[in-house]
Coordinates of C-alpha atoms and ligand atoms in Angstrom, one line a residue:
M160 CA 23.4 -43.0 -73.8
E161 CA 22.7 -43.9 -70.2
V162 CA 25.7 -46.1 -69.6
A163 CA 28.8 -46.4 -71.6
G164 CA 29.2 -49.7 -73.6
Q165 CA 25.4 -50.1 -74.1
P166 CA 23.5 -49.3 -77.3
L167 CA 21.7 -45.9 -77.4
I168 CA 18.1 -45.9 -76.3
S169 CA 15.4 -43.7 -77.8
K170 CA 13.6 -41.4 -75.3
L171 CA 11.0 -38.7 -75.3
L172 CA 12.5 -35.7 -73.4
P173 CA 11.1 -32.2 -72.7
L174 CA 12.1 -29.5 -75.1
P175 CA 15.4 -27.9 -73.8
V176 CA 15.2 -24.3 -72.7
P177 CA 18.0 -22.0 -74.0
L178 CA 20.1 -20.1 -71.4
A179 CA 20.7 -16.4 -72.0
E180 CA 23.6 -17.0 -74.3
Q181 CA 22.1 -20.0 -76.1
V182 CA 19.9 -20.7 -79.1
L183 CA 17.3 -23.4 -79.4
I184 CA 17.9 -25.3 -82.6
K185 CA 15.5 -27.6 -84.6
I186 CA 18.0 -30.1 -85.9
I187 CA 18.0 -31.0 -89.6
A188 CA 20.8 -33.6 -89.4
C189 CA 23.7 -34.7 -87.3
G190 CA 26.8 -36.5 -88.6
V191 CA 28.1 -39.7 -87.0
C192 CA 31.8 -39.3 -86.0
R193 CA 34.3 -41.9 -84.8
T194 CA 34.6 -39.8 -81.6
D195 CA 31.0 -40.8 -80.8
L196 CA 32.2 -44.4 -80.7
H197 CA 35.2 -43.5 -78.5
I198 CA 32.8 -41.9 -76.0
M199 CA 30.4 -44.8 -76.1
D200 CA 33.3 -47.3 -75.7
S201 CA 34.7 -45.4 -72.6
E202 CA 37.9 -44.5 -74.5
L203 CA 37.1 -40.9 -73.5
S204 CA 36.5 -40.6 -69.8
D205 CA 33.8 -38.8 -67.8
P206 CA 31.0 -38.0 -70.4
K207 CA 27.9 -36.3 -69.2
L208 CA 25.4 -39.0 -68.3
P209 CA 22.8 -39.6 -69.5
L210 CA 24.1 -38.1 -72.8
I211 CA 22.8 -37.3 -76.2
P212 CA 25.8 -37.8 -78.5
G213 CA 26.6 -36.0 -81.8
H214 CA 28.7 -33.0 -82.6
E215 CA 28.1 -32.4 -86.3
I216 CA 24.8 -30.5 -86.1
I217 CA 23.0 -28.6 -88.9
G218 CA 19.7 -27.0 -87.9
T219 CA 17.6 -23.9 -87.8
V220 CA 17.3 -21.4 -84.9
V221 CA 13.8 -21.5 -83.5
Q222 CA 14.3 -19.5 -80.3
T223 CA 17.0 -17.3 -78.9
G224 CA 18.1 -16.6 -75.3
S225 CA 17.9 -13.1 -73.8
R226 CA 21.5 -12.2 -74.6
V227 CA 21.8 -13.7 -78.0
T228 CA 22.9 -11.1 -80.6
H229 CA 24.6 -13.2 -83.3
F230 CA 21.5 -15.2 -84.4
K231 CA 17.8 -14.7 -85.0
T232 CA 14.9 -17.1 -85.4
G233 CA 15.1 -18.8 -88.8
D234 CA 18.9 -18.6 -89.2
L235 CA 20.7 -21.7 -90.5
V236 CA 23.3 -22.8 -88.0
G237 CA 26.1 -25.4 -87.6
V238 CA 27.2 -26.7 -84.2
P239 CA 30.7 -28.2 -83.9
W240 CA 32.6 -30.3 -81.3
V241 CA 33.8 -27.4 -79.2
G242 CA 30.6 -26.1 -77.6
Y243 CA 31.9 -23.5 -75.2
T244 CA 35.2 -21.9 -74.2
C245 CA 35.7 -19.6 -71.2
G246 CA 37.7 -16.7 -72.7
Y247 CA 39.8 -16.1 -69.6
C248 CA 42.1 -19.1 -69.0
K249 CA 45.7 -18.9 -70.1
Y250 CA 45.0 -20.8 -73.3
C251 CA 42.0 -18.7 -74.3
L252 CA 44.1 -15.6 -73.6
R253 CA 46.9 -16.7 -76.0
D254 CA 44.7 -17.6 -78.9
Q255 CA 44.6 -21.3 -78.1
E256 CA 41.0 -21.6 -77.2
N257 CA 41.0 -25.1 -78.6
L258 CA 42.9 -26.0 -75.5
C259 CA 40.6 -24.1 -73.1
E260 CA 40.7 -25.5 -69.5
N261 CA 37.0 -24.9 -69.1
A262 CA 35.8 -26.0 -72.5
L263 CA 32.6 -27.9 -73.0
F264 CA 32.2 -30.4 -75.8
T265 CA 29.1 -31.0 -77.8
G266 CA 27.8 -34.6 -77.5
Y267 CA 30.3 -35.4 -74.7
T268 CA 30.2 -33.0 -71.8
I269 CA 27.0 -31.3 -73.0
D270 CA 24.1 -32.8 -75.0
G271 CA 24.5 -33.1 -78.7
G272 CA 22.7 -33.6 -81.9
Y273 CA 21.2 -37.2 -82.0
A274 CA 17.9 -35.5 -81.2
E275 CA 15.2 -33.4 -82.8
Y276 CA 16.1 -30.3 -80.8
T277 CA 19.1 -29.0 -78.9
V278 CA 20.5 -25.9 -77.3
A279 CA 23.9 -24.4 -78.1
F280 CA 26.0 -21.4 -77.0
Q281 CA 25.8 -18.7 -79.6
K282 CA 29.6 -18.1 -79.3
Y283 CA 30.4 -21.5 -80.9
C284 CA 27.6 -21.7 -83.5
F285 CA 28.5 -21.0 -87.1
H286 CA 26.3 -19.2 -89.6
L287 CA 25.8 -21.5 -92.6
S288 CA 24.9 -20.4 -96.1
A289 CA 21.7 -21.8 -97.6
Q290 CA 23.6 -24.4 -99.7
Y291 CA 24.6 -26.1 -96.5
G292 CA 21.1 -26.5 -95.1
I293 CA 21.1 -30.1 -96.2
P294 CA 22.0 -33.3 -94.3
S295 CA 25.1 -34.0 -96.4
A296 CA 26.7 -30.8 -95.0
A297 CA 26.7 -32.2 -91.4
P298 CA 30.2 -33.9 -91.7
L299 CA 31.8 -30.5 -92.4
L300 CA 31.2 -29.6 -88.7
C301 CA 33.8 -32.1 -87.4
A302 CA 35.3 -34.3 -90.1
G303 CA 35.8 -31.1 -92.2
L304 CA 36.8 -28.7 -89.4
I305 CA 39.2 -30.9 -87.4
G306 CA 40.5 -32.3 -90.7
Y307 CA 41.2 -28.7 -91.8
R308 CA 43.0 -27.9 -88.6
S309 CA 45.2 -31.0 -89.1
Y310 CA 45.9 -30.0 -92.7
K311 CA 46.9 -26.5 -91.6
M312 CA 49.7 -28.0 -89.5
I313 CA 51.4 -29.2 -92.7
A314 CA 54.2 -27.0 -94.2
L315 CA 52.9 -25.0 -97.1
H316 CA 55.6 -26.3 -99.4
A317 CA 54.5 -30.0 -98.8
K318 CA 53.2 -31.4 -102.1
Q319 CA 52.9 -35.1 -101.6
L320 CA 50.7 -35.9 -98.7
G321 CA 49.8 -39.2 -97.1
F322 CA 46.3 -39.7 -95.7
Y323 CA 46.1 -42.7 -93.4
G324 CA 42.5 -43.8 -93.1
F325 CA 40.3 -42.6 -96.0
G326 CA 37.0 -41.8 -94.3
A327 CA 34.9 -38.8 -93.5
A328 CA 37.7 -36.3 -92.9
A329 CA 40.0 -37.5 -95.7
H330 CA 37.4 -37.4 -98.4
I331 CA 36.6 -33.7 -97.5
L332 CA 40.3 -32.7 -97.2
I333 CA 41.4 -34.2 -100.4
Q334 CA 39.2 -31.7 -102.2
I335 CA 41.0 -28.8 -100.5
A336 CA 44.4 -30.4 -101.1
L337 CA 43.7 -31.0 -104.8
H338 CA 42.4 -27.5 -105.1
Q339 CA 45.8 -26.3 -103.7
G340 CA 47.8 -28.5 -106.2
K341 CA 48.8 -31.3 -103.8
Q342 CA 49.0 -35.0 -104.5
I343 CA 47.3 -37.4 -102.2
Y344 CA 48.5 -40.9 -101.3
A345 CA 45.6 -42.7 -99.6
F346 CA 46.2 -45.6 -97.1
T347 CA 43.4 -47.8 -96.1
R348 CA 43.0 -50.9 -93.9
D349 CA 44.9 -53.7 -95.6
G350 CA 42.8 -55.4 -98.3
D351 CA 40.1 -52.6 -98.3
T352 CA 40.0 -52.4 -102.1
A353 CA 36.6 -50.7 -102.0
G354 CA 38.1 -47.9 -99.8
Q355 CA 41.1 -47.7 -102.2
A356 CA 38.8 -47.4 -105.2
F357 CA 36.8 -44.7 -103.4
A358 CA 40.1 -42.7 -102.7
T359 CA 41.1 -43.0 -106.3
R360 CA 37.6 -41.9 -107.5
M361 CA 38.0 -38.8 -105.2
G362 CA 41.3 -38.0 -107.0
A363 CA 44.1 -39.7 -105.0
A364 CA 47.3 -40.1 -107.0
W365 CA 47.8 -43.5 -105.3
A366 CA 45.8 -45.7 -103.0
G367 CA 46.9 -48.8 -101.2
D368 CA 47.2 -50.8 -98.0
S369 CA 48.5 -49.0 -94.9
S370 CA 51.3 -51.6 -94.7
A371 CA 52.4 -50.9 -98.2
T372 CA 55.3 -48.6 -99.1
P373 CA 54.2 -45.6 -101.3
P374 CA 55.8 -45.2 -104.7
S375 CA 57.7 -42.1 -103.6
K376 CA 58.7 -40.4 -100.3
L377 CA 55.9 -38.2 -98.8
D378 CA 56.4 -34.6 -97.6
A379 CA 53.8 -35.0 -94.8
A380 CA 51.2 -37.4 -93.4
I381 CA 47.9 -37.0 -91.6
I382 CA 46.7 -40.0 -89.6
F383 CA 42.9 -40.2 -89.3
A384 CA 42.6 -43.8 -88.3
P385 CA 42.8 -44.4 -84.5
V386 CA 45.7 -46.9 -85.0
G387 CA 48.9 -46.1 -83.1
K388 CA 51.1 -48.4 -85.2
L389 CA 50.5 -46.1 -88.1
V390 CA 52.7 -43.4 -86.4
P391 CA 56.1 -45.2 -87.0
K392 CA 54.8 -46.5 -90.4
A393 CA 54.1 -42.9 -91.5
L394 CA 57.4 -41.7 -90.1
K395 CA 59.1 -44.2 -92.4
D396 CA 57.1 -43.0 -95.3
I397 CA 57.9 -39.3 -95.0
D398 CA 60.9 -37.4 -96.2
K399 CA 63.4 -35.4 -94.1
G400 CA 61.8 -32.4 -92.3
G401 CA 58.3 -33.8 -92.8
S402 CA 55.5 -34.0 -90.3
V403 CA 53.1 -36.7 -89.1
I404 CA 49.9 -35.1 -87.9
C405 CA 47.6 -37.2 -85.7
G406 CA 44.1 -35.9 -86.3
G407 CA 42.1 -38.1 -84.0
I408 CA 41.1 -37.7 -80.4
H409 CA 42.0 -41.2 -79.4
M410 CA 44.5 -43.7 -80.7
S411 CA 45.7 -47.2 -79.7
D412 CA 49.2 -47.3 -78.1
I413 CA 52.0 -46.3 -80.4
P414 CA 54.7 -49.0 -80.5
S415 CA 58.2 -48.0 -79.7
F416 CA 60.4 -47.2 -82.6
S417 CA 64.1 -46.4 -83.3
Y418 CA 65.2 -42.8 -83.2
D419 CA 66.5 -42.9 -86.8
I420 CA 63.0 -42.7 -88.3
L421 CA 62.4 -39.5 -86.3
W422 CA 65.9 -38.1 -87.0
E423 CA 66.4 -35.4 -89.6
E424 CA 63.8 -33.1 -88.1
R425 CA 60.8 -35.2 -88.7
V426 CA 57.9 -34.2 -86.4
V427 CA 55.0 -36.0 -84.8
R428 CA 52.2 -33.9 -83.4
S429 CA 48.6 -34.2 -82.5
V430 CA 45.7 -31.8 -83.2
A431 CA 43.1 -31.1 -80.6
N432 CA 39.7 -29.6 -81.1
L433 CA 39.2 -26.4 -83.1
T434 CA 39.2 -22.6 -82.7
R435 CA 36.4 -20.4 -84.1
N436 CA 38.9 -18.9 -86.5
D437 CA 39.5 -22.4 -88.0
G438 CA 35.8 -22.6 -88.5
K439 CA 35.6 -19.2 -90.2
E440 CA 38.5 -20.0 -92.5
F441 CA 37.2 -23.5 -93.3
F442 CA 33.6 -22.4 -94.2
E443 CA 35.0 -19.6 -96.5
L444 CA 37.2 -22.2 -98.2
A445 CA 34.2 -24.6 -98.4
S446 CA 32.1 -22.1 -100.3
E447 CA 35.0 -21.2 -102.6
I448 CA 35.8 -24.8 -103.5
Q449 CA 32.1 -25.9 -103.3
L450 CA 33.1 -28.8 -101.0
K451 CA 30.9 -31.8 -101.4
T452 CA 30.5 -34.9 -99.2
E453 CA 29.6 -38.5 -99.9
T454 CA 27.2 -39.6 -97.2
R455 CA 24.9 -42.4 -96.2
L456 CA 21.8 -41.2 -94.5
F457 CA 20.1 -42.9 -91.7
P458 CA 16.8 -42.0 -89.9
L459 CA 17.4 -40.9 -86.2
R460 CA 15.9 -44.1 -84.9
E461 CA 18.6 -46.1 -86.7
A462 CA 21.5 -44.3 -84.8
N463 CA 22.8 -47.7 -83.5
E464 CA 22.9 -49.1 -87.0
A465 CA 24.8 -46.0 -88.2
L466 CA 27.3 -46.3 -85.4
A467 CA 27.8 -50.0 -86.2
A468 CA 28.4 -49.1 -89.9
V469 CA 31.1 -46.5 -88.9
R470 CA 32.7 -49.0 -86.6
G471 CA 32.9 -51.6 -89.3
G472 CA 34.4 -49.2 -91.8
K473 CA 31.4 -49.8 -94.0
I474 CA 30.7 -46.2 -95.0
E475 CA 32.2 -44.5 -98.0
G476 CA 32.5 -40.9 -96.8
A477 CA 30.4 -40.2 -93.8
A478 CA 27.2 -41.4 -92.0
V479 CA 24.6 -38.8 -91.2
L480 CA 21.4 -39.1 -89.1
V481 CA 18.4 -37.2 -90.5
M482 CA 15.7 -36.0 -88.1
Ligands
LIG264 ZN1 39.5 -20.9 -71.6
LIG265 ZN1 34.0 -35.6 -84.6

């Protein structure tokens, strides 16, 4: 991306050289996330320019910087949205590195994975087991990870969960939720019967329009769609003491609402980024449950087509670019 708002252009660039704490990665695949659209549409400010987007990277280490100790050539590696944290700001010092003041973000403030090669700081790369050395594993690196952090914000006793927007994150999380004995109520764009059928096929107890009232009160809700009006809607759908978690990085404005739908200790909160500990927990769980993804694969040269398909809600599961 050279300028926000313009389609991506394909360019031949020199091979990046890893810094002392970085690894050089030959990319196998990179997922396409809605956040990439928010960056390209200037809904997130001040990206690095020119920028290589993409923050759901799977690849192989082909070279290591002089101070790299966690990885060696040939290791299978995953690179997520958070690409670097400082380790000394007040947030890092109190175990909130996801809020780090000096954080760098893959495919936003540093180059990402819509490329054949990239460099990444070892600190934020994840070791992946051999089963995830395939393109369909790429969405685990953001849809899976940020989805999991959102899911962790829900009270353990919550049984009936609403997912608002049933895309890349929801179709991964539903597998964890079902494994833990929860029931999922899936809300899609009004009239999106294909999306509702997909949610039902993935095991949702109920699927319907986001304007519809679910058949019973929900214990909690996660909003994945970047649609602010879903916040008061979800508040109306949840029971006393329940939470509405906003899992996205950007949302349209939230309309004003009367206090009575928040009353009785309902909570609205957002989730930002991830910590390395979230990643460790998530990948352990992924192996235990044998998480699978539904993906549509695009060659790298069709990145603009993949982004358009995500924008139009035309993907069941997630879109992935294959190098
Ligand atoms: Zn920090
Ligand atoms: Zn993402």
